[in-house]
């Protein structure tokens, strides 16, 4: 057999093996996520909940830690400021972050001219979502999606029917930093609530929000 053919077969088998391995990793992440969600939805996990306010920015929020016995499984950080609300979820297995999911909603008003020159107010919600997948604390997939719901529509898009867009994982390091910071709030009282880590998607969100406002 020719050497070039041997090399080609070797490289092909390595690529195929990596693809199979990555497929198994994503299947494992999905199984762990679904198990944790089932435990949370059935109110099986022990919870530690605390809320807070930040007078500097008029922000308010809450952090909930979910435990299976003493093992941390999930951190949910919810907060809002004005018409913007955030929910960041950190899924944990064996003390290691494997999935992060952020949902952001921006509420604003738009106006449309209708019959007889009347102007109708429309309530608009801009939905932003991010997903970060980790394996051994390394990002292996990062996704983003945005869609809009409007009160004057009979049918609005739902998140399950909006496709995710693959993005680079440059911000994954900040996800891990925020997760590490939030871990510190398991056993201490919140002294400076304004120092809590904020959502990573704000950087992307600002561009999408102002871009949407400019189009309407």
JSON list of N, CA, C and O in Angstrom, two decimals, residues 50-108:
[
{"chain": "A", "resi": 50, "resn": "UNK", "atom": "N", "xyz": [-31.36, 33.57, 47.77]},
{"chain": "A", "resi": 50, "resn": "UNK", "atom": "CA", "xyz": [-31.17, 34.90, 48.35]},
{"chain": "A", "resi": 50, "resn": "UNK", "atom": "C", "xyz": [-31.46, 35.95, 47.30]},
{"chain": "A", "resi": 50, "resn": "UNK", "atom": "O", "xyz": [-31.18, 35.75, 46.12]},
{"chain": "A", "resi": 51, "resn": "UNK", "atom": "N", "xyz": [-32.06, 37.04, 47.71]},
{"chain": "A", "resi": 51, "resn": "UNK", "atom": "CA", "xyz": [-32.32, 38.14, 46.77]},
{"chain": "A", "resi": 51, "resn": "UNK", "atom": "C", "xyz": [-31.52, 39.36, 47.19]},
{"chain": "A", "resi": 51, "resn": "UNK", "atom": "O", "xyz": [-30.95, 39.42, 48.28]},
{"chain": "A", "resi": 52, "resn": "UNK", "atom": "N", "xyz": [-31.47, 40.34, 46.32]},
{"chain": "A", "resi": 52, "resn": "UNK", "atom": "CA", "xyz": [-30.64, 41.51, 46.59]},
{"chain": "A", "resi": 52, "resn": "UNK", "atom": "C", "xyz": [-31.14, 42.70, 45.79]},
{"chain": "A", "resi": 52, "resn": "UNK", "atom": "O", "xyz": [-31.91, 42.57, 44.83]},
{"chain": "A", "resi": 53, "resn": "UNK", "atom": "N", "xyz": [-30.68, 43.88, 46.18]},
{"chain": "A", "resi": 53, "resn": "UNK", "atom": "CA", "xyz": [-30.91, 45.10, 45.41]},
{"chain": "A", "resi": 53, "resn": "UNK", "atom": "C", "xyz": [-29.60, 45.86, 45.32]},
{"chain": "A", "resi": 53, "resn": "UNK", "atom": "O", "xyz": [-28.73, 45.75, 46.19]},
{"chain": "A", "resi": 54, "resn": "UNK", "atom": "N", "xyz": [-29.46, 46.60, 44.25]},
{"chain": "A", "resi": 54, "resn": "UNK", "atom": "CA", "xyz": [-28.28, 47.45, 44.06]},
{"chain": "A", "resi": 54, "resn": "UNK", "atom": "C", "xyz": [-28.79, 48.87, 43.86]},
{"chain": "A", "resi": 54, "resn": "UNK", "atom": "O", "xyz": [-29.32, 49.21, 42.80]},
{"chain": "A", "resi": 55, "resn": "UNK", "atom": "N", "xyz": [-28.64, 49.70, 44.89]},
{"chain": "A", "resi": 55, "resn": "UNK", "atom": "CA", "xyz": [-29.20, 51.04, 44.83]},
{"chain": "A", "resi": 55, "resn": "UNK", "atom": "C", "xyz": [-28.49, 51.92, 43.80]},
{"chain": "A", "resi": 55, "resn": "UNK", "atom": "O", "xyz": [-29.09, 52.84, 43.26]},
{"chain": "A", "resi": 56, "resn": "UNK", "atom": "N", "xyz": [-27.24, 51.63, 43.51]},
{"chain": "A", "resi": 56, "resn": "UNK", "atom": "CA", "xyz": [-26.49, 52.45, 42.55]},
{"chain": "A", "resi": 56, "resn": "UNK", "atom": "C", "xyz": [-27.12, 52.42, 41.16]},
{"chain": "A", "resi": 56, "resn": "UNK", "atom": "O", "xyz": [-27.18, 53.42, 40.46]},
{"chain": "A", "resi": 57, "resn": "UNK", "atom": "N", "xyz": [-27.58, 51.23, 40.74]},
{"chain": "A", "resi": 57, "resn": "UNK", "atom": "CA", "xyz": [-28.12, 51.08, 39.39]},
{"chain": "A", "resi": 57, "resn": "UNK", "atom": "C", "xyz": [-29.61, 50.77, 39.39]},
{"chain": "A", "resi": 57, "resn": "UNK", "atom": "O", "xyz": [-30.18, 50.48, 38.33]},
{"chain": "A", "resi": 58, "resn": "UNK", "atom": "N", "xyz": [-30.25, 50.83, 40.57]},
{"chain": "A", "resi": 58, "resn": "UNK", "atom": "CA", "xyz": [-31.67, 50.49, 40.70]},
{"chain": "A", "resi": 58, "resn": "UNK", "atom": "C", "xyz": [-31.95, 49.08, 40.19]},
{"chain": "A", "resi": 58, "resn": "UNK", "atom": "O", "xyz": [-33.01, 48.78, 39.65]},
{"chain": "A", "resi": 59, "resn": "UNK", "atom": "N", "xyz": [-30.98, 48.21, 40.38]},
{"chain": "A", "resi": 59, "resn": "UNK", "atom": "CA", "xyz": [-31.10, 46.83, 39.93]},
{"chain": "A", "resi": 59, "resn": "UNK", "atom": "C", "xyz": [-31.54, 45.95, 41.09]},
{"chain": "A", "resi": 59, "resn": "UNK", "atom": "O", "xyz": [-31.21, 46.18, 42.24]},
{"chain": "A", "resi": 60, "resn": "UNK", "atom": "N", "xyz": [-32.32, 44.93, 40.78]},
{"chain": "A", "resi": 60, "resn": "UNK", "atom": "CA", "xyz": [-32.70, 43.94, 41.77]},
{"chain": "A", "resi": 60, "resn": "UNK", "atom": "C", "xyz": [-32.58, 42.56, 41.17]},
{"chain": "A", "resi": 60, "resn": "UNK", "atom": "O", "xyz": [-32.69, 42.38, 39.95]},
{"chain": "A", "resi": 61, "resn": "UNK", "atom": "N", "xyz": [-32.34, 41.58, 42.02]},
{"chain": "A", "resi": 61, "resn": "UNK", "atom": "CA", "xyz": [-32.15, 40.24, 41.49]},
{"chain": "A", "resi": 61, "resn": "UNK", "atom": "C", "xyz": [-32.17, 39.19, 42.57]},
{"chain": "A", "resi": 61, "resn": "UNK", "atom": "O", "xyz": [-32.43, 39.46, 43.74]},
{"chain": "A", "resi": 62, "resn": "UNK", "atom": "N", "xyz": [-31.88, 37.96, 42.16]},
{"chain": "A", "resi": 62, "resn": "UNK", "atom": "CA", "xyz": [-31.84, 36.84, 43.09]},
{"chain": "A", "resi": 62, "resn": "UNK", "atom": "C", "xyz": [-30.87, 35.78, 42.57]},
{"chain": "A", "resi": 62, "resn": "UNK", "atom": "O", "xyz": [-30.62, 35.69, 41.37]},
{"chain": "A", "resi": 63, "resn": "UNK", "atom": "N", "xyz": [-30.34, 35.00, 43.50]},
{"chain": "A", "resi": 63, "resn": "UNK", "atom": "CA", "xyz": [-29.48, 33.86, 43.16]},
{"chain": "A", "resi": 63, "resn": "UNK", "atom": "C", "xyz": [-30.04, 32.64, 43.88]},
{"chain": "A", "resi": 63, "resn": "UNK", "atom": "O", "xyz": [-30.34, 32.69, 45.07]},
{"chain": "A", "resi": 64, "resn": "UNK", "atom": "N", "xyz": [-30.17, 31.54, 43.13]},
{"chain": "A", "resi": 64, "resn": "UNK", "atom": "CA", "xyz": [-30.62, 30.28, 43.73]},
{"chain": "A", "resi": 64, "resn": "UNK", "atom": "C", "xyz": [-29.61, 29.19, 43.41]},
{"chain": "A", "resi": 64, "resn": "UNK", "atom": "O", "xyz": [-29.23, 29.01, 42.25]},
{"chain": "A", "resi": 65, "resn": "UNK", "atom": "N", "xyz": [-29.16, 28.50, 44.45]},
{"chain": "A", "resi": 65, "resn": "UNK", "atom": "CA", "xyz": [-28.27, 27.35, 44.30]},
{"chain": "A", "resi": 65, "resn": "UNK", "atom": "C", "xyz": [-29.09, 26.08, 44.51]},
{"chain": "A", "resi": 65, "resn": "UNK", "atom": "O", "xyz": [-29.85, 25.98, 45.49]},
{"chain": "A", "resi": 66, "resn": "UNK", "atom": "N", "xyz": [-28.92, 25.12, 43.64]},
{"chain": "A", "resi": 66, "resn": "UNK", "atom": "CA", "xyz": [-29.65, 23.84, 43.73]},
{"chain": "A", "resi": 66, "resn": "UNK", "atom": "C", "xyz": [-28.65, 22.72, 44.03]},
{"chain": "A", "resi": 66, "resn": "UNK", "atom": "O", "xyz": [-27.64, 22.58, 43.33]},
{"chain": "A", "resi": 67, "resn": "UNK", "atom": "N", "xyz": [-28.97, 21.92, 45.06]},
{"chain": "A", "resi": 67, "resn": "UNK", "atom": "CA", "xyz": [-28.06, 20.86, 45.50]},
{"chain": "A", "resi": 67, "resn": "UNK", "atom": "C", "xyz": [-28.77, 19.50, 45.50]},
{"chain": "A", "resi": 67, "resn": "UNK", "atom": "O", "xyz": [-29.94, 19.39, 45.89]},
{"chain": "A", "resi": 68, "resn": "UNK", "atom": "N", "xyz": [-28.03, 18.48, 45.09]},
{"chain": "A", "resi": 68, "resn": "UNK", "atom": "CA", "xyz": [-28.43, 17.10, 45.32]},
{"chain": "A", "resi": 68, "resn": "UNK", "atom": "C", "xyz": [-27.61, 16.61, 46.50]},
{"chain": "A", "resi": 68, "resn": "UNK", "atom": "O", "xyz": [-26.42, 16.34, 46.36]},
{"chain": "A", "resi": 69, "resn": "UNK", "atom": "N", "xyz": [-28.23, 16.54, 47.67]},
{"chain": "A", "resi": 69, "resn": "UNK", "atom": "CA", "xyz": [-27.51, 16.36, 48.92]},
{"chain": "A", "resi": 69, "resn": "UNK", "atom": "C", "xyz": [-26.57, 17.56, 49.08]},
{"chain": "A", "resi": 69, "resn": "UNK", "atom": "O", "xyz": [-27.03, 18.68, 49.14]},
{"chain": "A", "resi": 70, "resn": "UNK", "atom": "N", "xyz": [-25.27, 17.35, 49.07]},
{"chain": "A", "resi": 70, "resn": "UNK", "atom": "CA", "xyz": [-24.34, 18.48, 49.19]},
{"chain": "A", "resi": 70, "resn": "UNK", "atom": "C", "xyz": [-23.70, 18.85, 47.86]},
{"chain": "A", "resi": 70, "resn": "UNK", "atom": "O", "xyz": [-22.88, 19.76, 47.80]},
{"chain": "A", "resi": 71, "resn": "UNK", "atom": "N", "xyz": [-24.07, 18.15, 46.81]},
{"chain": "A", "resi": 71, "resn": "UNK", "atom": "CA", "xyz": [-23.44, 18.37, 45.52]},
{"chain": "A", "resi": 71, "resn": "UNK", "atom": "C", "xyz": [-24.20, 19.43, 44.72]},
{"chain": "A", "resi": 71, "resn": "UNK", "atom": "O", "xyz": [-25.39, 19.28, 44.43]},
{"chain": "A", "resi": 72, "resn": "UNK", "atom": "N", "xyz": [-23.51, 20.51, 44.35]},
{"chain": "A", "resi": 72, "resn": "UNK", "atom": "CA", "xyz": [-24.11, 21.58, 43.58]},
{"chain": "A", "resi": 72, "resn": "UNK", "atom": "C", "xyz": [-24.44, 21.10, 42.17]},
{"chain": "A", "resi": 72, "resn": "UNK", "atom": "O", "xyz": [-23.61, 20.48, 41.51]},
{"chain": "A", "resi": 73, "resn": "UNK", "atom": "N", "xyz": [-25.65, 21.40, 41.71]},
{"chain": "A", "resi": 73, "resn": "UNK", "atom": "CA", "xyz": [-26.08, 21.00, 40.38]},
{"chain": "A", "resi": 73, "resn": "UNK", "atom": "C", "xyz": [-26.41, 22.18, 39.47]},
{"chain": "A", "resi": 73, "resn": "UNK", "atom": "O", "xyz": [-26.26, 22.09, 38.26]},
{"chain": "A", "resi": 74, "resn": "UNK", "atom": "N", "xyz": [-26.88, 23.28, 40.07]},
{"chain": "A", "resi": 74, "resn": "UNK", "atom": "CA", "xyz": [-27.35, 24.39, 39.24]},
{"chain": "A", "resi": 74, "resn": "UNK", "atom": "C", "xyz": [-27.28, 25.71, 40.02]},
{"chain": "A", "resi": 74, "resn": "UNK", "atom": "O", "xyz": [-27.58, 25.75, 41.21]},
{"chain": "A", "resi": 75, "resn": "UNK", "atom": "N", "xyz": [-26.89, 26.76, 39.31]},
{"chain": "A", "resi": 75, "resn": "UNK", "atom": "CA", "xyz": [-26.98, 28.12, 39.84]},
{"chain": "A", "resi": 75, "resn": "UNK", "atom": "C", "xyz": [-27.86, 28.92, 38.87]},
{"chain": "A", "resi": 75, "resn": "UNK", "atom": "O", "xyz": [-27.62, 28.90, 37.67]},
{"chain": "A", "resi": 76, "resn": "UNK", "atom": "N", "xyz": [-28.86, 29.61, 39.41]},
{"chain": "A", "resi": 76, "resn": "UNK", "atom": "CA", "xyz": [-29.71, 30.47, 38.59]},
{"chain": "A", "resi": 76, "resn": "UNK", "atom": "C", "xyz": [-29.59, 31.89, 39.12]},
{"chain": "A", "resi": 76, "resn": "UNK", "atom": "O", "xyz": [-29.89, 32.16, 40.29]},
{"chain": "A", "resi": 77, "resn": "UNK", "atom": "N", "xyz": [-29.15, 32.80, 38.26]},
{"chain": "A", "resi": 77, "resn": "UNK", "atom": "CA", "xyz": [-29.01, 34.20, 38.63]},
{"chain": "A", "resi": 77, "resn": "UNK", "atom": "C", "xyz": [-30.00, 35.00, 37.80]},
{"chain": "A", "resi": 77, "resn": "UNK", "atom": "O", "xyz": [-29.88, 35.09, 36.57]},
{"chain": "A", "resi": 78, "resn": "UNK", "atom": "N", "xyz": [-31.01, 35.57, 38.45]},
{"chain": "A", "resi": 78, "resn": "UNK", "atom": "CA", "xyz": [-32.01, 36.40, 37.78]},
{"chain": "A", "resi": 78, "resn": "UNK", "atom": "C", "xyz": [-31.86, 37.84, 38.26]},
{"chain": "A", "resi": 78, "resn": "UNK", "atom": "O", "xyz": [-31.69, 38.09, 39.45]},
{"chain": "A", "resi": 79, "resn": "UNK", "atom": "N", "xyz": [-31.97, 38.78, 37.33]},
{"chain": "A", "resi": 79, "resn": "UNK", "atom": "CA", "xyz": [-31.91, 40.18, 37.73]},
{"chain": "A", "resi": 79, "resn": "UNK", "atom": "C", "xyz": [-32.56, 41.04, 36.66]},
{"chain": "A", "resi": 79, "resn": "UNK", "atom": "O", "xyz": [-32.75, 40.61, 35.52]},
{"chain": "A", "resi": 80, "resn": "UNK", "atom": "N", "xyz": [-32.95, 42.23, 37.07]},
{"chain": "A", "resi": 80, "resn": "UNK", "atom": "CA", "xyz": [-33.62, 43.14, 36.14]},
{"chain": "A", "resi": 80, "resn": "UNK", "atom": "C", "xyz": [-33.22, 44.57, 36.45]},
{"chain": "A", "resi": 80, "resn": "UNK", "atom": "O", "xyz": [-32.88, 44.91, 37.58]},
{"chain": "A", "resi": 81, "resn": "UNK", "atom": "N", "xyz": [-33.27, 45.37, 35.39]},
{"chain": "A", "resi": 81, "resn": "UNK", "atom": "CA", "xyz": [-32.99, 46.79, 35.52]},
{"chain": "A", "resi": 81, "resn": "UNK", "atom": "C", "xyz": [-33.84, 47.52, 34.49]},
{"chain": "A", "resi": 81, "resn": "UNK", "atom": "O", "xyz": [-33.64, 47.38, 33.29]},
{"chain": "A", "resi": 82, "resn": "UNK", "atom": "N", "xyz": [-34.83, 48.26, 34.99]},
{"chain": "A", "resi": 82, "resn": "UNK", "atom": "CA", "xyz": [-35.74, 48.93, 34.07]},
{"chain": "A", "resi": 82, "resn": "UNK", "atom": "C", "xyz": [-36.52, 47.93, 33.24]},
{"chain": "A", "resi": 82, "resn": "UNK", "atom": "O", "xyz": [-37.14, 47.01, 33.78]},
{"chain": "A", "resi": 83, "resn": "UNK", "atom": "N", "xyz": [-36.43, 48.05, 31.94]},
{"chain": "A", "resi": 83, "resn": "UNK", "atom": "CA", "xyz": [-37.18, 47.18, 31.03]},
{"chain": "A", "resi": 83, "resn": "UNK", "atom": "C", "xyz": [-36.38, 45.98, 30.55]},
{"chain": "A", "resi": 83, "resn": "UNK", "atom": "O", "xyz": [-36.80, 45.26, 29.65]},
{"chain": "A", "resi": 84, "resn": "UNK", "atom": "N", "xyz": [-35.23, 45.76, 31.15]},
{"chain": "A", "resi": 84, "resn": "UNK", "atom": "CA", "xyz": [-34.38, 44.64, 30.74]},
{"chain": "A", "resi": 84, "resn": "UNK", "atom": "C", "xyz": [-34.32, 43.62, 31.88]},
{"chain": "A", "resi": 84, "resn": "UNK", "atom": "O", "xyz": [-34.07, 43.96, 33.02]},
{"chain": "A", "resi": 85, "resn": "UNK", "atom": "N", "xyz": [-34.59, 42.35, 31.54]},
{"chain": "A", "resi": 85, "resn": "UNK", "atom": "CA", "xyz": [-34.52, 41.28, 32.53]},
{"chain": "A", "resi": 85, "resn": "UNK", "atom": "C", "xyz": [-33.59, 40.19, 32.03]},
{"chain": "A", "resi": 85, "resn": "UNK", "atom": "O", "xyz": [-33.48, 39.95, 30.82]},
{"chain": "A", "resi": 86, "resn": "UNK", "atom": "N", "xyz": [-32.90, 39.56, 32.96]},
{"chain": "A", "resi": 86, "resn": "UNK", "atom": "CA", "xyz": [-31.89, 38.55, 32.64]},
{"chain": "A", "resi": 86, "resn": "UNK", "atom": "C", "xyz": [-32.13, 37.29, 33.46]},
{"chain": "A", "resi": 86, "resn": "UNK", "atom": "O", "xyz": [-32.59, 37.36, 34.60]},
{"chain": "A", "resi": 87, "resn": "UNK", "atom": "N", "xyz": [-31.74, 36.16, 32.89]},
{"chain": "A", "resi": 87, "resn": "UNK", "atom": "CA", "xyz": [-31.72, 34.91, 33.64]},
{"chain": "A", "resi": 87, "resn": "UNK", "atom": "C", "xyz": [-30.54, 34.09, 33.13]},
{"chain": "A", "resi": 87, "resn": "UNK", "atom": "O", "xyz": [-30.50, 33.68, 31.97]},
{"chain": "A", "resi": 88, "resn": "UNK", "atom": "N", "xyz": [-29.57, 33.85, 34.00]},
{"chain": "A", "resi": 88, "resn": "UNK", "atom": "CA", "xyz": [-28.37, 33.09, 33.65]},
{"chain": "A", "resi": 88, "resn": "UNK", "atom": "C", "xyz": [-28.37, 31.79, 34.45]},
{"chain": "A", "resi": 88, "resn": "UNK", "atom": "O", "xyz": [-28.49, 31.81, 35.68]},
{"chain": "A", "resi": 89, "resn": "UNK", "atom": "N", "xyz": [-28.20, 30.67, 33.76]},
{"chain": "A", "resi": 89, "resn": "UNK", "atom": "CA", "xyz": [-28.23, 29.36, 34.39]},
{"chain": "A", "resi": 89, "resn": "UNK", "atom": "C", "xyz": [-26.89, 28.66, 34.17]},
{"chain": "A", "resi": 89, "resn": "UNK", "atom": "O", "xyz": [-26.40, 28.58, 33.05]},
{"chain": "A", "resi": 90, "resn": "UNK", "atom": "N", "xyz": [-26.33, 28.12, 35.26]},
{"chain": "A", "resi": 90, "resn": "UNK", "atom": "CA", "xyz": [-25.04, 27.43, 35.22]},
{"chain": "A", "resi": 90, "resn": "UNK", "atom": "C", "xyz": [-25.25, 25.99, 35.68]},
{"chain": "A", "resi": 90, "resn": "UNK", "atom": "O", "xyz": [-25.59, 25.75, 36.85]},
{"chain": "A", "resi": 91, "resn": "UNK", "atom": "N", "xyz": [-25.04, 25.03, 34.79]},
{"chain": "A", "resi": 91, "resn": "UNK", "atom": "CA", "xyz": [-25.27, 23.62, 35.11]},
{"chain": "A", "resi": 91, "resn": "UNK", "atom": "C", "xyz": [-23.94, 22.95, 35.45]},
{"chain": "A", "resi": 91, "resn": "UNK", "atom": "O", "xyz": [-22.94, 23.09, 34.74]},
{"chain": "A", "resi": 92, "resn": "UNK", "atom": "N", "xyz": [-23.96, 22.19, 36.56]},
{"chain": "A", "resi": 92, "resn": "UNK", "atom": "CA", "xyz": [-22.73, 21.68, 37.16]},
{"chain": "A", "resi": 92, "resn": "UNK", "atom": "C", "xyz": [-22.82, 20.17, 37.36]},
{"chain": "A", "resi": 92, "resn": "UNK", "atom": "O", "xyz": [-23.88, 19.64, 37.73]},
{"chain": "A", "resi": 93, "resn": "UNK", "atom": "N", "xyz": [-21.69, 19.50, 37.12]},
{"chain": "A", "resi": 93, "resn": "UNK", "atom": "CA", "xyz": [-21.62, 18.06, 37.37]},
{"chain": "A", "resi": 93, "resn": "UNK", "atom": "C", "xyz": [-20.23, 17.75, 37.91]},
{"chain": "A", "resi": 93, "resn": "UNK", "atom": "O", "xyz": [-19.23, 18.16, 37.34]},
{"chain": "A", "resi": 94, "resn": "UNK", "atom": "N", "xyz": [-20.17, 17.07, 39.05]},
{"chain": "A", "resi": 94, "resn": "UNK", "atom": "CA", "xyz": [-18.88, 16.76, 39.70]},
{"chain": "A", "resi": 94, "resn": "UNK", "atom": "C", "xyz": [-18.06, 18.04, 39.90]},
{"chain": "A", "resi": 94, "resn": "UNK", "atom": "O", "xyz": [-16.85, 18.07, 39.61]},
{"chain": "A", "resi": 95, "resn": "UNK", "atom": "N", "xyz": [-18.73, 19.08, 40.38]},
{"chain": "A", "resi": 95, "resn": "UNK", "atom": "CA", "xyz": [-18.08, 20.36, 40.69]},
{"chain": "A", "resi": 95, "resn": "UNK", "atom": "C", "xyz": [-17.47, 21.03, 39.46]},
{"chain": "A", "resi": 95, "resn": "UNK", "atom": "O", "xyz": [-16.52, 21.80, 39.58]},
{"chain": "A", "resi": 96, "resn": "UNK", "atom": "N", "xyz": [-18.01, 20.76, 38.30]},
{"chain": "A", "resi": 96, "resn": "UNK", "atom": "CA", "xyz": [-17.46, 21.31, 37.06]},
{"chain": "A", "resi": 96, "resn": "UNK", "atom": "C", "xyz": [-18.60, 21.83, 36.17]},
{"chain": "A", "resi": 96, "resn": "UNK", "atom": "O", "xyz": [-19.57, 21.12, 35.92]},
{"chain": "A", "resi": 97, "resn": "UNK", "atom": "N", "xyz": [-18.46, 23.07, 35.71]},
{"chain": "A", "resi": 97, "resn": "UNK", "atom": "CA", "xyz": [-19.46, 23.65, 34.82]},
{"chain": "A", "resi": 97, "resn": "UNK", "atom": "C", "xyz": [-19.41, 22.95, 33.46]},
{"chain": "A", "resi": 97, "resn": "UNK", "atom": "O", "xyz": [-18.35, 22.82, 32.85]},
{"chain": "A", "resi": 98, "resn": "UNK", "atom": "N", "xyz": [-20.60, 22.49, 32.98]},
{"chain": "A", "resi": 98, "resn": "UNK", "atom": "CA", "xyz": [-20.63, 21.84, 31.67]},
{"chain": "A", "resi": 98, "resn": "UNK", "atom": "C", "xyz": [-21.57, 22.54, 30.69]},
{"chain": "A", "resi": 98, "resn": "UNK", "atom": "O", "xyz": [-21.50, 22.31, 29.48]},
{"chain": "A", "resi": 99, "resn": "UNK", "atom": "N", "xyz": [-22.44, 23.43, 31.19]},
{"chain": "A", "resi": 99, "resn": "UNK", "atom": "CA", "xyz": [-23.37, 24.12, 30.29]},
{"chain": "A", "resi": 99, "resn": "UNK", "atom": "C", "xyz": [-23.84, 25.41, 30.93]},
{"chain": "A", "resi": 99, "resn": "UNK", "atom": "O", "xyz": [-24.15, 25.45, 32.13]},
{"chain": "A", "resi": 100, "resn": "UNK", "atom": "N", "xyz": [-23.88, 26.48, 30.13]},
{"chain": "A", "resi": 100, "resn": "UNK", "atom": "CA", "xyz": [-24.40, 27.77, 30.60]},
{"chain": "A", "resi": 100, "resn": "UNK", "atom": "C", "xyz": [-25.44, 28.25, 29.60]},
{"chain": "A", "resi": 100, "resn": "UNK", "atom": "O", "xyz": [-25.23, 28.19, 28.38]},
{"chain": "A", "resi": 101, "resn": "UNK", "atom": "N", "xyz": [-26.57, 28.72, 30.13]},
{"chain": "A", "resi": 101, "resn": "UNK", "atom": "CA", "xyz": [-27.68, 29.15, 29.29]},
{"chain": "A", "resi": 101, "resn": "UNK", "atom": "C", "xyz": [-28.18, 30.50, 29.80]},
{"chain": "A", "resi": 101, "resn": "UNK", "atom": "O", "xyz": [-28.49, 30.63, 30.99]},
{"chain": "A", "resi": 102, "resn": "UNK", "atom": "N", "xyz": [-28.22, 31.50, 28.92]},
{"chain": "A", "resi": 102, "resn": "UNK", "atom": "CA", "xyz": [-28.69, 32.84, 29.28]},
{"chain": "A", "resi": 102, "resn": "UNK", "atom": "C", "xyz": [-29.91, 33.21, 28.47]},
{"chain": "A", "resi": 102, "resn": "UNK", "atom": "O", "xyz": [-29.94, 32.99, 27.25]},
{"chain": "A", "resi": 103, "resn": "UNK", "atom": "N", "xyz": [-30.90, 33.80, 29.15]},
{"chain": "A", "resi": 103, "resn": "UNK", "atom": "CA", "xyz": [-32.10, 34.32, 28.50]},
{"chain": "A", "resi": 103, "resn": "UNK", "atom": "C", "xyz": [-32.27, 35.77, 28.91]},
{"chain": "A", "resi": 103, "resn": "UNK", "atom": "O", "xyz": [-32.30, 36.07, 30.10]},
{"chain": "A", "resi": 104, "resn": "UNK", "atom": "N", "xyz": [-32.38, 36.66, 27.91]},
{"chain": "A", "resi": 104, "resn": "UNK", "atom": "CA", "xyz": [-32.54, 38.08, 28.19]},
{"chain": "A", "resi": 104, "resn": "UNK", "atom": "C", "xyz": [-33.76, 38.60, 27.45]},
{"chain": "A", "resi": 104, "resn": "UNK", "atom": "O", "xyz": [-34.00, 38.22, 26.30]},
{"chain": "A", "resi": 105, "resn": "UNK", "atom": "N", "xyz": [-34.49, 39.46, 28.11]},
{"chain": "A", "resi": 105, "resn": "UNK", "atom": "CA", "xyz": [-35.67, 40.07, 27.49]},
{"chain": "A", "resi": 105, "resn": "UNK", "atom": "C", "xyz": [-35.57, 41.59, 27.61]},
{"chain": "A", "resi": 105, "resn": "UNK", "atom": "O", "xyz": [-35.32, 42.11, 28.70]},
{"chain": "A", "resi": 106, "resn": "UNK", "atom": "N", "xyz": [-35.75, 42.26, 26.50]},
{"chain": "A", "resi": 106, "resn": "UNK", "atom": "CA", "xyz": [-35.74, 43.72, 26.47]},
{"chain": "A", "resi": 106, "resn": "UNK", "atom": "C", "xyz": [-37.12, 44.18, 26.02]},
{"chain": "A", "resi": 106, "resn": "UNK", "atom": "O", "xyz": [-37.56, 43.86, 24.91]},
{"chain": "A", "resi": 107, "resn": "UNK", "atom": "N", "xyz": [-37.79, 44.94, 26.87]},
{"chain": "A", "resi": 107, "resn": "UNK", "atom": "CA", "xyz": [-39.15, 45.41, 26.56]},
{"chain": "A", "resi": 107, "resn": "UNK", "atom": "C", "xyz": [-39.11, 46.88, 26.15]},
{"chain": "A", "resi": 107, "resn": "UNK", "atom": "O", "xyz": [-38.49, 47.70, 26.83]},
{"chain": "A", "resi": 108, "resn": "UNK", "atom": "N", "xyz": [-39.77, 47.18, 25.05]},
{"chain": "A", "resi": 108, "resn": "UNK", "atom": "CA", "xyz": [-39.88, 48.58, 24.63]},
{"chain": "A", "resi": 108, "resn": "UNK", "atom": "C", "xyz": [-41.16, 48.75, 23.82]},
{"chain": "A", "resi": 108, "resn": "UNK", "atom": "O", "xyz": [-41.89, 47.78, 23.56]}
]
